[in-house]
Coordinates of C-alpha atoms in Angstrom, one line a residue:
Chain A
M908 CA -0.1 0.1 0.0
S909 CA 2.6 2.5 1.1
D910 CA 5.6 3.2 -1.4
Q911 CA 7.9 3.8 1.6
N912 CA 9.3 1.2 3.7
S913 CA 9.0 1.4 7.4
G914 CA 12.8 2.4 8.0
D915 CA 12.4 5.5 5.9
S916 CA 9.3 6.6 7.4
L917 CA 10.8 6.2 10.9
L918 CA 13.7 8.3 9.6
D919 CA 11.2 11.1 8.2
M920 CA 9.7 10.9 11.6
F921 CA 13.0 11.3 13.2
I922 CA 14.0 14.3 11.2
F923 CA 10.6 15.9 11.4
E924 CA 10.4 15.7 15.2
T925 CA 13.9 16.6 15.8
T926 CA 13.6 19.8 13.6
Q927 CA 10.5 20.6 15.7
N928 CA 12.5 20.2 18.8
T929 CA 15.3 22.3 17.8
E930 CA 13.0 25.0 16.8
Q931 CA 11.0 24.7 20.1
L932 CA 14.4 24.9 21.7
E933 CA 15.6 27.9 20.0
K934 CA 12.5 29.7 20.7
N935 CA 12.6 28.8 24.4
I936 CA 16.2 29.9 24.9
L937 CA 15.9 33.1 23.2
E938 CA 12.9 34.1 25.2
T939 CA 14.6 33.1 28.3
E940 CA 17.8 35.1 27.5
K941 CA 15.6 38.2 27.4
N942 CA 14.7 37.6 31.0
G943 CA 18.3 37.0 31.9
V944 CA 17.3 34.0 34.0
F945 CA 16.1 30.5 33.5
S946 CA 12.9 29.9 35.3
Q947 CA 12.7 26.3 36.8
S948 CA 9.9 25.6 34.0
A949 CA 12.1 26.8 31.2
I950 CA 15.0 24.6 32.6
N951 CA 12.6 21.6 32.8
E952 CA 11.3 22.3 29.4
I953 CA 14.7 22.6 27.8
F954 CA 15.8 19.5 29.8
R955 CA 12.9 17.5 28.3
I956 CA 13.8 18.6 24.6
M957 CA 17.3 17.4 25.3
H958 CA 16.2 14.3 26.7
T959 CA 13.9 13.5 23.5
I960 CA 16.6 14.3 21.1
K961 CA 18.9 12.2 23.1
G962 CA 16.5 9.2 23.2
S963 CA 15.4 9.4 19.5
S964 CA 18.7 9.7 18.0
S965 CA 20.3 7.0 19.9
M966 CA 17.3 4.9 18.7
M967 CA 18.3 5.9 15.0
A968 CA 22.0 4.9 16.0
Y969 CA 23.3 8.4 15.6
S970 CA 25.4 8.1 18.7
H971 CA 27.3 11.3 17.9
I972 CA 24.1 13.4 18.3
A973 CA 23.1 11.4 21.1
S974 CA 26.2 11.9 23.2
L975 CA 26.0 15.6 22.4
A976 CA 22.4 15.8 23.6
H977 CA 23.4 14.0 26.7
K978 CA 26.0 16.3 27.4
A979 CA 23.7 19.3 27.0
E980 CA 21.3 17.5 29.1
D981 CA 24.0 17.1 31.9
L982 CA 24.3 20.8 31.9
F983 CA 20.6 21.5 32.3
Y984 CA 20.4 18.7 35.0
F985 CA 23.0 20.5 36.9
L986 CA 21.2 23.7 36.7
R987 CA 18.0 22.2 37.7
E988 CA 19.5 20.3 40.7
N989 CA 21.6 23.5 41.7
A990 CA 19.0 26.3 41.6
K991 CA 21.3 28.5 43.5
V992 CA 24.2 28.3 41.1
S993 CA 24.9 31.5 39.3
Y994 CA 25.3 31.0 35.6
D995 CA 26.0 33.3 32.4
C996 CA 22.7 33.3 30.7
S997 CA 24.1 34.5 27.4
L998 CA 26.9 32.1 27.4
I999 CA 24.5 29.2 27.9
T1000 CA 22.4 30.6 25.0
D1001 CA 25.4 30.7 22.7
L1002 CA 26.0 27.1 23.5
I1003 CA 22.5 25.9 23.1
L1004 CA 22.3 27.9 19.8
S1005 CA 25.4 26.2 18.5
F1006 CA 23.9 22.9 19.7
T1007 CA 20.8 23.5 17.5
D1008 CA 22.7 24.8 14.6
Y1009 CA 24.9 21.7 14.6
I1010 CA 21.9 19.5 14.9
N1011 CA 20.2 21.1 12.1
K1012 CA 23.2 20.8 10.0
E1013 CA 23.6 17.1 11.0
L1014 CA 19.9 16.3 9.9
I1015 CA 20.6 17.8 6.5
N1016 CA 23.4 15.6 6.2
I1017 CA 21.4 12.5 7.3
E1018 CA 18.7 13.4 4.6
E1019 CA 21.3 13.8 1.9
K1020 CA 23.1 10.5 3.2
K1021 CA 26.5 12.5 3.8
E1022 CA 29.1 11.5 6.2
P1023 CA 28.3 12.7 9.8
D1024 CA 30.5 15.6 11.2
F1025 CA 32.0 13.7 14.2
N1026 CA 34.4 16.3 14.8
G1027 CA 31.8 19.1 15.3
A1028 CA 30.1 17.0 17.7
N1029 CA 33.2 16.3 19.9
Q1030 CA 34.1 20.0 19.8
L1031 CA 30.7 21.1 21.1
I1032 CA 30.9 18.3 23.6
K1033 CA 34.0 19.9 24.8
K1034 CA 32.6 23.2 25.0
F1035 CA 29.6 22.0 27.1
D1036 CA 32.1 19.9 29.4
N1037 CA 34.2 23.1 29.9
Y1038 CA 31.4 25.3 31.0
L1039 CA 29.8 22.6 33.0
N1040 CA 33.1 21.9 34.8
E1041 CA 33.5 25.7 35.5
L1042 CA 30.0 25.8 37.0
Q1043 CA 30.8 22.7 39.1
N1044 CA 34.1 24.1 40.3
E1045 CA 32.5 27.3 41.3
H1046 CA 29.7 25.6 43.0
N1047 CA 32.2 23.3 44.9
S1048 CA 34.4 26.1 46.3
E1049 CA 32.1 26.0 49.2
L1050 CA 30.0 29.1 50.1
F1051 CA 29.1 29.8 53.5
F1052 CA 26.0 31.7 54.7
Y1053 CA 26.4 34.2 57.4
K1054 CA 24.2 36.4 59.6
I1055 CA 25.6 39.0 61.7
V1056 CA 23.8 41.7 63.9
I1057 CA 26.2 44.6 64.6
Y1058 CA 25.8 47.2 67.4
F1059 CA 27.8 50.3 66.9
V1060 CA 29.7 52.0 69.6
D1061 CA 27.6 54.5 71.6
G1062 CA 27.7 57.9 70.4
C1063 CA 29.5 57.0 67.2
K1064 CA 26.7 58.8 65.2
M1065 CA 25.4 58.4 61.7
E1066 CA 24.9 54.8 62.2
N1067 CA 23.2 54.5 59.0
I1068 CA 26.2 55.6 57.0
R1069 CA 28.6 53.5 59.2
A1070 CA 26.2 50.5 58.2
Y1071 CA 26.6 51.6 54.4
S1072 CA 30.3 51.6 54.9
I1073 CA 30.2 48.0 56.3
I1074 CA 28.2 46.9 53.3
N1075 CA 30.6 48.6 51.2
D1076 CA 33.3 46.6 52.8
I1077 CA 31.5 43.3 52.6
S1078 CA 30.6 43.6 49.0
E1079 CA 34.4 43.1 48.4
F1080 CA 34.3 39.5 49.3
S1081 CA 30.4 38.7 48.9
S1082 CA 28.1 39.0 45.9
K1083 CA 24.9 38.4 47.7
I1084 CA 24.1 40.7 50.7
E1085 CA 20.8 41.6 52.3
H1086 CA 20.4 43.7 55.3
I1087 CA 17.8 45.1 57.8
P1088 CA 17.1 47.9 57.6
D1089 CA 17.6 47.9 53.8
N1090 CA 17.7 51.6 52.8
V1091 CA 20.5 52.9 55.0
F1092 CA 22.2 54.8 52.2
E1093 CA 19.1 56.8 51.4
D1094 CA 17.1 57.1 54.6
D1095 CA 19.0 58.9 57.5
S1096 CA 16.2 58.0 60.0
T1097 CA 17.3 54.4 59.7
A1098 CA 20.3 55.6 62.1
L1099 CA 17.9 55.6 65.1
K1100 CA 16.6 51.9 64.3
I1101 CA 20.2 50.7 64.0
R1102 CA 21.0 52.3 67.4
D1103 CA 18.1 50.6 69.0
S1104 CA 18.0 47.2 67.4
G1105 CA 21.4 46.7 65.7
F1106 CA 22.2 46.3 62.0
T1107 CA 21.5 42.8 60.6
I1108 CA 23.3 41.5 57.5
F1109 CA 22.8 38.3 55.6
F1110 CA 25.5 37.5 53.3
E1111 CA 27.3 34.6 51.4
T1112 CA 31.0 34.3 50.9
T1113 CA 33.6 31.6 50.4
K1114 CA 35.6 33.1 53.6
S1115 CA 35.8 31.1 56.4
Y1116 CA 34.2 31.8 59.8
E1117 CA 37.6 33.0 61.2
E1118 CA 38.4 35.3 58.4
V1119 CA 34.9 37.0 58.6
L1120 CA 35.1 37.2 62.4
N1121 CA 38.5 39.0 62.0
H1122 CA 37.2 41.2 59.5
F1123 CA 34.5 42.6 61.7
K1124 CA 36.9 42.6 64.7
Q1125 CA 39.0 45.1 62.5
T1126 CA 36.0 47.3 61.7
P1127 CA 35.9 50.5 63.5
F1128 CA 33.1 51.8 65.7
I1129 CA 31.6 48.3 66.3
R1130 CA 30.7 47.7 69.9
D1131 CA 29.4 44.2 69.7
F1132 CA 28.6 41.7 67.0
D1133 CA 27.0 38.5 66.9
L1134 CA 28.1 36.3 64.0
A1135 CA 26.3 33.1 62.9
I1136 CA 26.9 30.6 60.1
L1137 CA 23.5 29.5 58.6
D1138 CA 23.2 26.0 57.0
N1139 CA 23.3 26.0 53.4
H1140 CA 19.5 26.1 52.8
G1141 CA 19.1 28.9 55.0
L1142 CA 17.2 32.1 54.6
K1143 CA 18.7 33.0 51.3
T1144 CA 17.2 31.0 48.5
E1145 CA 15.0 33.9 47.7
C1146 CA 17.6 36.5 46.6
D1147 CA 19.1 34.2 43.8
V1148 CA 17.3 36.5 41.4
D1149 CA 16.1 39.8 42.0
S1150 CA 12.4 39.9 42.1
N1151 CA 11.9 41.8 38.9
N1152 CA 13.5 38.9 36.9
K1153 CA 11.3 36.4 38.8
E1154 CA 8.3 38.2 37.9
N1155 CA 9.3 38.0 34.1
A1156 CA 10.0 34.4 34.4
V1157 CA 6.7 33.7 35.8
I1158 CA 4.9 35.7 32.9
T1159 CA 6.8 33.7 30.3
E1160 CA 5.9 30.6 32.1
L1161 CA 2.2 31.7 31.7
K1162 CA 2.7 32.5 28.1
T1163 CA 4.3 29.2 27.0
E1164 CA 1.3 27.5 28.8
N1165 CA -1.1 29.4 26.5
H1166 CA 0.8 28.4 23.5
Q1167 CA 0.4 24.8 24.4
A1168 CA -3.4 25.1 24.3
H1169 CA -3.6 25.0 20.6
S1170 CA -4.0 21.3 19.6
I1171 CA -2.3 20.9 16.2
I1172 CA -1.3 17.9 14.4
S1173 CA 1.1 17.9 11.5
I1174 CA 0.1 16.5 8.2
N1175 CA 2.4 15.6 5.3
V1176 CA 2.2 18.3 2.6
T1177 CA 2.1 15.9 -0.2
K1178 CA -1.2 14.4 1.4
L1179 CA -2.8 18.0 1.6
D1180 CA -1.7 18.6 -2.0
K1181 CA -3.3 15.3 -3.2
L1182 CA -6.5 16.4 -1.2
M1183 CA -6.5 19.6 -3.1
N1184 CA -6.2 18.0 -6.4
L1185 CA -9.0 15.7 -5.6
V1186 CA -11.3 18.5 -4.3
G1187 CA -10.3 20.2 -7.8
E1188 CA -11.3 17.1 -9.6
A1189 CA -14.5 16.8 -7.8
V1190 CA -15.5 20.3 -8.8
I1191 CA -15.0 19.6 -12.3
S1192 CA -16.7 16.2 -12.1
E1193 CA -19.6 17.6 -10.3
S1194 CA -20.4 20.2 -13.0
M1195 CA -19.7 17.3 -15.6
V1196 CA -22.4 15.4 -14.0
V1197 CA -25.0 18.4 -13.4
E1198 CA -24.2 19.7 -17.1
N1199 CA -24.4 16.1 -18.6
P1200 CA -25.9 16.2 -22.1
D1201 CA -27.9 13.0 -21.3
L1202 CA -30.0 15.2 -18.8
K1203 CA -31.0 17.6 -21.5
G1204 CA -34.7 18.2 -21.8
L1205 CA -35.5 16.2 -18.7
E1206 CA -37.5 17.6 -15.8
L1207 CA -35.6 16.6 -12.7
Q1208 CA -36.8 18.5 -9.8
S1209 CA -35.4 16.3 -7.0
F1210 CA -32.1 15.8 -8.9
Q1211 CA -31.7 19.4 -9.2
R1212 CA -32.3 20.1 -5.3
E1213 CA -29.6 17.4 -4.5
A1214 CA -27.2 18.6 -7.0
Q1215 CA -27.4 22.0 -5.5
H1216 CA -26.7 20.6 -2.1
L1217 CA -23.7 18.7 -3.5
H1218 CA -22.6 21.8 -5.1
K1219 CA -22.8 23.7 -1.8
I1220 CA -20.8 21.0 0.0
I1221 CA -18.0 21.1 -2.7
V1222 CA -17.5 24.6 -2.5
E1223 CA -17.3 24.5 1.2
M1224 CA -14.8 21.6 0.8
Q1225 CA -12.7 23.7 -1.6
D1226 CA -12.5 26.8 0.8
L1227 CA -11.7 24.5 3.7
V1228 CA -8.9 22.8 1.7
M1229 CA -7.5 26.3 0.6
T1230 CA -7.3 27.4 4.5
M1231 CA -5.7 24.1 5.6
R1232 CA -2.6 25.1 3.5
L1233 CA -2.8 28.5 5.4
V1234 CA -0.2 29.0 8.1
P1235 CA 0.2 32.1 10.2
I1236 CA 3.1 34.1 9.4
I1237 CA 4.3 34.3 13.0
T1238 CA 6.6 31.1 12.6
T1239 CA 8.4 32.9 9.7
F1240 CA 8.6 36.1 11.6
Q1241 CA 9.9 34.4 14.8
K1242 CA 12.9 33.0 12.8
T1243 CA 14.2 36.7 12.6
H1244 CA 14.7 36.6 16.6
R1245 CA 17.8 34.6 16.2
I1246 CA 19.3 36.9 13.4
V1247 CA 18.6 39.8 15.5
R1248 CA 20.2 38.3 18.6
D1249 CA 23.3 37.2 16.8
M1250 CA 23.7 40.4 14.8
S1251 CA 23.1 42.9 17.6
K1252 CA 25.4 41.0 19.8
K1253 CA 28.2 41.1 17.2
L1254 CA 27.8 44.6 15.8
G1255 CA 27.1 46.1 19.3
K1256 CA 23.8 47.5 18.4
D1257 CA 20.6 47.3 20.7
V1258 CA 17.9 46.1 18.4
R1259 CA 14.2 45.3 19.1
I1260 CA 12.1 43.6 16.7
E1261 CA 8.3 44.1 16.7
F1262 CA 5.6 42.1 14.9
V1263 CA 2.4 43.5 13.7
G1264 CA -0.4 41.3 12.5
E1265 CA 1.8 38.1 13.0
D1266 CA -1.5 35.9 13.0
T1267 CA -2.1 36.7 9.4
E1268 CA -2.3 33.5 7.3
V1269 CA -0.5 32.9 4.4
D1270 CA -0.2 29.8 2.0
K1271 CA 2.2 27.4 3.0
N1272 CA 4.0 27.6 -0.3
I1273 CA 4.4 31.1 -0.2
I1274 CA 5.7 31.1 3.3
E1275 CA 8.5 28.7 2.3
H1276 CA 9.7 31.3 0.0
L1277 CA 9.2 34.2 2.2
S1278 CA 11.5 33.3 5.0
D1279 CA 14.9 33.8 3.1
P1280 CA 14.2 37.3 1.7
L1281 CA 12.7 38.3 5.0
L1282 CA 15.6 37.2 6.9
H1283 CA 17.8 39.2 4.4
L1284 CA 15.7 42.3 4.8
V1285 CA 16.2 42.2 8.4
R1286 CA 19.7 41.6 8.2
N1287 CA 19.9 44.8 5.9
C1288 CA 17.9 46.6 8.5
I1289 CA 20.3 46.0 11.2
D1290 CA 23.6 46.4 9.1
H1291 CA 22.8 49.3 6.9
G1292 CA 19.6 51.0 8.1
L1293 CA 20.2 51.2 12.0
E1294 CA 22.7 53.5 13.0
S1295 CA 25.2 53.0 16.0
E1296 CA 23.9 53.8 19.3
E1297 CA 26.0 57.1 19.4
E1298 CA 24.6 58.2 16.1
R1299 CA 21.1 57.4 17.1
I1300 CA 21.5 59.4 20.4
A1301 CA 23.0 62.4 18.3
A1302 CA 19.9 62.3 16.0
G1303 CA 17.6 62.5 19.0
K1304 CA 16.3 58.8 18.5
P1305 CA 16.1 56.2 21.2
A1306 CA 19.3 54.3 21.5
T1307 CA 17.5 50.8 20.9
G1308 CA 16.8 50.5 17.2
T1309 CA 13.4 49.0 16.2
I1310 CA 12.6 46.9 13.3
T1311 CA 8.9 46.2 12.7
L1312 CA 7.6 43.4 10.6
E1313 CA 3.9 43.7 9.6
A1314 CA 1.7 41.6 7.8
Y1315 CA -1.8 42.0 6.7
N1316 CA -4.4 41.0 4.2
A1317 CA -6.0 43.4 1.7
G1318 CA -8.3 41.8 -1.0
S1319 CA -6.6 38.6 -2.1
N1320 CA -3.2 40.0 -1.4
V1321 CA -1.2 39.7 1.7
Y1322 CA 1.2 42.7 2.3
I1323 CA 4.3 42.2 4.4
I1324 CA 6.3 45.3 5.5
V1325 CA 9.6 45.4 6.9
K1326 CA 10.4 48.8 8.5
D1327 CA 13.4 50.0 10.5
D1328 CA 13.7 53.4 12.3
G1329 CA 17.2 54.0 10.9
K1330 CA 18.8 56.5 8.6
G1331 CA 17.2 55.3 5.4
L1332 CA 18.7 55.1 2.0
S1333 CA 21.0 57.8 0.7
K1334 CA 20.6 58.6 -2.9
E1335 CA 24.1 60.1 -3.4
K1336 CA 25.6 57.1 -1.8
I1337 CA 23.5 54.6 -4.2
L1338 CA 24.3 56.9 -7.3
K1339 CA 28.0 56.9 -6.5
R1340 CA 28.1 53.2 -6.0
A1341 CA 26.2 52.5 -9.2
K1342 CA 28.4 54.5 -11.2
K1343 CA 31.6 53.0 -9.9
N1344 CA 30.2 49.5 -10.5
N1345 CA 28.9 50.5 -13.9
L1346 CA 25.3 49.4 -13.1
L1347 CA 23.9 52.8 -14.9
T1348 CA 21.7 52.2 -17.7
K1349 CA 20.8 55.7 -18.6
P1350 CA 22.4 59.3 -17.9
E1351 CA 22.4 60.3 -14.4
S1352 CA 20.3 63.5 -15.1
E1353 CA 17.5 61.4 -16.5
M1354 CA 17.4 59.3 -13.3
S1355 CA 14.2 59.9 -11.4
D1356 CA 14.3 59.1 -7.5
K1357 CA 12.5 56.0 -8.1
D1358 CA 15.1 54.9 -10.6
I1359 CA 17.6 55.7 -8.2
L1360 CA 16.2 53.7 -5.4
N1361 CA 15.6 50.7 -7.7
L1362 CA 19.3 50.5 -8.2
I1363 CA 19.6 48.6 -5.0
Y1364 CA 17.9 45.7 -6.7
M1365 CA 20.6 45.2 -9.3
P1366 CA 22.9 42.2 -8.9
G1367 CA 26.2 43.2 -7.6
F1368 CA 25.0 46.3 -5.9
S1369 CA 26.4 47.2 -2.4
T1370 CA 27.1 50.6 -0.6
K1371 CA 29.1 48.8 1.8
E1372 CA 32.8 49.8 1.5
A1373 CA 34.0 46.5 2.8
V1374 CA 32.8 42.9 2.8
S1375 CA 31.7 41.8 6.3
E1376 CA 30.3 38.8 7.8
Y1377 CA 26.8 40.0 7.1
S1378 CA 26.9 42.1 4.0
G1379 CA 28.9 43.8 1.3
R1380 CA 28.9 41.3 -1.6
G1381 CA 26.1 42.8 -3.3
V1382 CA 24.2 39.7 -3.2
G1383 CA 21.1 40.4 -1.5
M1384 CA 18.4 42.7 -2.7
D1385 CA 18.6 41.1 -6.1
V1386 CA 18.0 37.8 -4.5
V1387 CA 15.0 39.3 -2.3
M1388 CA 13.6 40.6 -5.6
Q1389 CA 13.9 37.3 -7.4
N1390 CA 12.4 35.3 -4.6
I1391 CA 9.3 37.5 -4.4
L1392 CA 8.5 37.9 -8.2
Chain B
M104 CA 55.0 53.6 65.6
I105 CA 52.0 54.4 63.3
S106 CA 52.6 57.7 61.3
V107 CA 49.7 60.1 60.8
L108 CA 49.1 63.0 58.8
V109 CA 46.4 65.5 60.2
V110 CA 44.5 67.7 57.7
D111 CA 42.2 70.3 59.0
D112 CA 41.8 73.9 58.4
A113 CA 41.4 74.8 62.1
A114 CA 44.4 75.1 63.9
F115 CA 42.7 74.2 67.3
M116 CA 41.4 70.9 65.7
R117 CA 44.8 70.0 64.4
L118 CA 46.1 70.5 67.8
A119 CA 43.5 68.4 69.6
I120 CA 43.8 65.7 67.3
K121 CA 47.5 65.7 67.6
N122 CA 47.5 65.7 71.4
V123 CA 45.0 62.8 71.6
L124 CA 47.1 60.7 69.1
E125 CA 50.4 61.3 70.6
K126 CA 49.2 60.6 74.0
S127 CA 48.2 57.1 72.7
G128 CA 51.4 56.3 71.1
F129 CA 50.9 57.5 67.4
K130 CA 53.3 59.8 65.5
V131 CA 51.9 62.8 64.0
I132 CA 54.5 63.4 61.3
A133 CA 52.9 66.3 59.9
D134 CA 49.8 68.5 59.5
A135 CA 48.2 70.5 56.6
K136 CA 45.7 73.3 56.7
N137 CA 43.9 72.6 53.5
G138 CA 43.4 69.9 50.8
Q139 CA 46.2 70.9 48.4
E140 CA 48.8 71.0 51.2
G141 CA 47.4 67.6 52.5
I142 CA 48.0 66.0 49.0
E143 CA 51.6 67.4 48.9
K144 CA 52.5 66.3 52.4
Y145 CA 51.0 62.8 51.8
T146 CA 53.1 62.2 48.6
E147 CA 55.9 63.5 50.2
L148 CA 55.8 61.7 53.5
K149 CA 53.6 58.6 52.8
P150 CA 52.0 58.3 56.5
D151 CA 50.2 55.3 57.5
I152 CA 47.0 57.1 58.1
V153 CA 45.5 60.6 57.1
T154 CA 42.8 62.2 59.2
M155 CA 40.9 64.4 56.8
D156 CA 38.4 67.2 57.7
I157 CA 35.7 67.3 55.1
T158 CA 34.8 71.1 55.2
M159 CA 37.9 73.2 54.3
P160 CA 38.4 76.4 52.0
D161 CA 39.6 76.0 48.5
M162 CA 39.9 72.2 48.3
T163 CA 37.4 70.1 50.4
G164 CA 38.4 67.0 52.2
I165 CA 36.6 64.8 49.6
E166 CA 38.6 66.3 46.6
A167 CA 41.8 65.7 48.7
L168 CA 40.6 62.1 49.3
K169 CA 40.0 61.4 45.8
K170 CA 43.4 62.8 44.6
I171 CA 45.1 61.0 47.3
R172 CA 43.5 57.8 46.5
E173 CA 44.2 58.3 42.8
A174 CA 47.9 58.5 43.5
D175 CA 48.1 55.6 46.1
Q176 CA 45.2 52.9 46.0
N177 CA 46.1 51.8 49.5
A178 CA 45.9 55.2 51.1
K179 CA 43.9 54.9 54.5
V180 CA 42.0 58.1 55.0
V181 CA 39.8 58.6 57.9
M182 CA 37.2 61.6 57.5
I183 CA 36.5 64.1 60.2
S184 CA 33.0 65.2 59.9
A185 CA 30.4 67.4 61.6
M186 CA 26.9 66.4 62.4
G187 CA 24.6 66.8 59.4
Q188 CA 27.2 66.0 56.7
E189 CA 25.7 62.6 55.8
R190 CA 25.7 63.3 52.2
M191 CA 29.3 64.2 52.1
V192 CA 30.3 61.2 54.3
K193 CA 28.5 59.0 51.9
E194 CA 30.5 60.4 49.0
A195 CA 33.6 60.0 51.0
I196 CA 32.9 56.3 51.7
I197 CA 32.0 55.7 47.9
N198 CA 35.5 57.3 47.1
G199 CA 37.4 55.0 49.5
A200 CA 37.6 56.8 52.9
K201 CA 38.3 54.0 55.5
S202 CA 36.0 55.2 58.2
F203 CA 34.9 58.5 59.5
I204 CA 34.7 60.1 62.9
V205 CA 31.9 62.6 63.7
K206 CA 32.7 65.8 65.8
P207 CA 32.4 66.2 68.6
Y208 CA 34.2 63.0 69.1
K209 CA 35.4 61.1 72.2
E210 CA 39.0 60.6 72.3
E211 CA 38.9 56.8 72.6
H212 CA 36.8 56.7 69.3
I213 CA 39.6 58.4 67.3
V214 CA 42.4 56.1 69.0
E215 CA 40.4 53.0 68.4
T216 CA 39.5 53.7 65.0
L217 CA 43.0 54.5 63.9
L218 CA 44.4 51.5 65.5
K219 CA 41.9 49.2 63.7
I220 CA 42.5 50.7 60.5
A221 CA 46.4 50.7 60.9
S222 CA 46.3 46.9 61.7
D223 CA 43.9 46.3 58.6
K224 CA 46.1 45.0 55.7

């Protein structure tokens, strides 16, 4: 019945599912990076995806992918079990992104039946190993939690500022400090409270009890103090992330839950195409039946009524099949998050991307051809359009550049707008460049503004002085044009 | 013996601090009547500790503190402040003052503070 043997369909399933998993992973990690902290549920989710990838790739006997996923899983296992460890969110994001990049590349290799890239896997495993070791070492250099209540010498005055001074000293060897009262620096009335009930500090450090004791013995104006070591799971778990970050993490948690509420199954596109063809055939065949010459001259009341009913059903089916191929453009828009992140990091520009009308539905075939030009346009926006932070501030713009992707339906067309709040196109620069590269087709004086602007769609056109990682080869806008037309 | 430089615009205060310290075994190796003179004497004599008045004409104690700390990261400076100068004292601490003493002070406060700070590496 099926023209595929079971081994191949298993492979298809593996590739399909793993691609989805890496996409999901990328989405999760980029969202998390924005918050600067991995929420427990984000860690669990990432851990789960790693675990799935590991399981299915080892089933398919791709041991290099499996062992890489295993390493990545180790890292998140460690983060999950040691909630208090402090980590570098953007470094982990980099690691995970290179992980998904690698897996996607390997999936293509598998599809094209090419040699797997064992070396790449080993290098990545080493990177994961290194960072995990680093985290473990930091974690193992034991941290102690201290509580100290300090009473200052009677009549020493400005107790709140003395308290501030002490915090200042402690901050040299502790990164986590909380104290009561907490606003000693701003609020001079806290001096009284400290005089009456002392100054209480909780802090964390690798210093031993002896060292800490000596430190306070040498601090002037302390009359008396009470130093205690708290056990590891003492009072301090709450200050791991500041409350702001925590709130954000909770919000994203809620968001992901909402997303999961959609129940969607994936269908092979060829099946959909077949269905569409069949419906098309049904439309033709219906009219062949209804308009059949054999029926000519016959009085067929009941037949006509039923035929009309059939017609209605078929039209409805046709509409439905068309919409089944429609996918919201958001998935394509979301691919730009990655490029925005990578480029803004490399070029040192702060860039924000905004979506408008991301629920607009577009035919699957069109979507597939949209993503390359869209990514290219976004790349152009960041590299050419948006100015550096200094330039933006000098021009009275907000330091963060904004790129807007907008989609909307108008009649039978879908409009997609890529917009940035950068410096725009420079006609002089375009003309100069075009002349240099001999791209002018008519005398300069006859060129209208539109002609000049259209030059950017010529193959080989670039205003960039030097080729960079992102642009400058003049391959770009012509490709965008080709893809779209 | 711990060497001290006393910077204060009031001659009375310079003398008072000097008396207290010498009585307790410190060596006041010099005094200065304004910030600029304080900086010069510090660079020349490298005392273990400086006591620095905050309000002085021409150059405030905080400016002098900054300059001294710029030249010598390990300089130990104790500010001498009057009541109501919270804001200035905060600034001094941010700029690396080791401690501060509020006038009118008790003699033993000065002695104890300077002893502790001198023993701190």
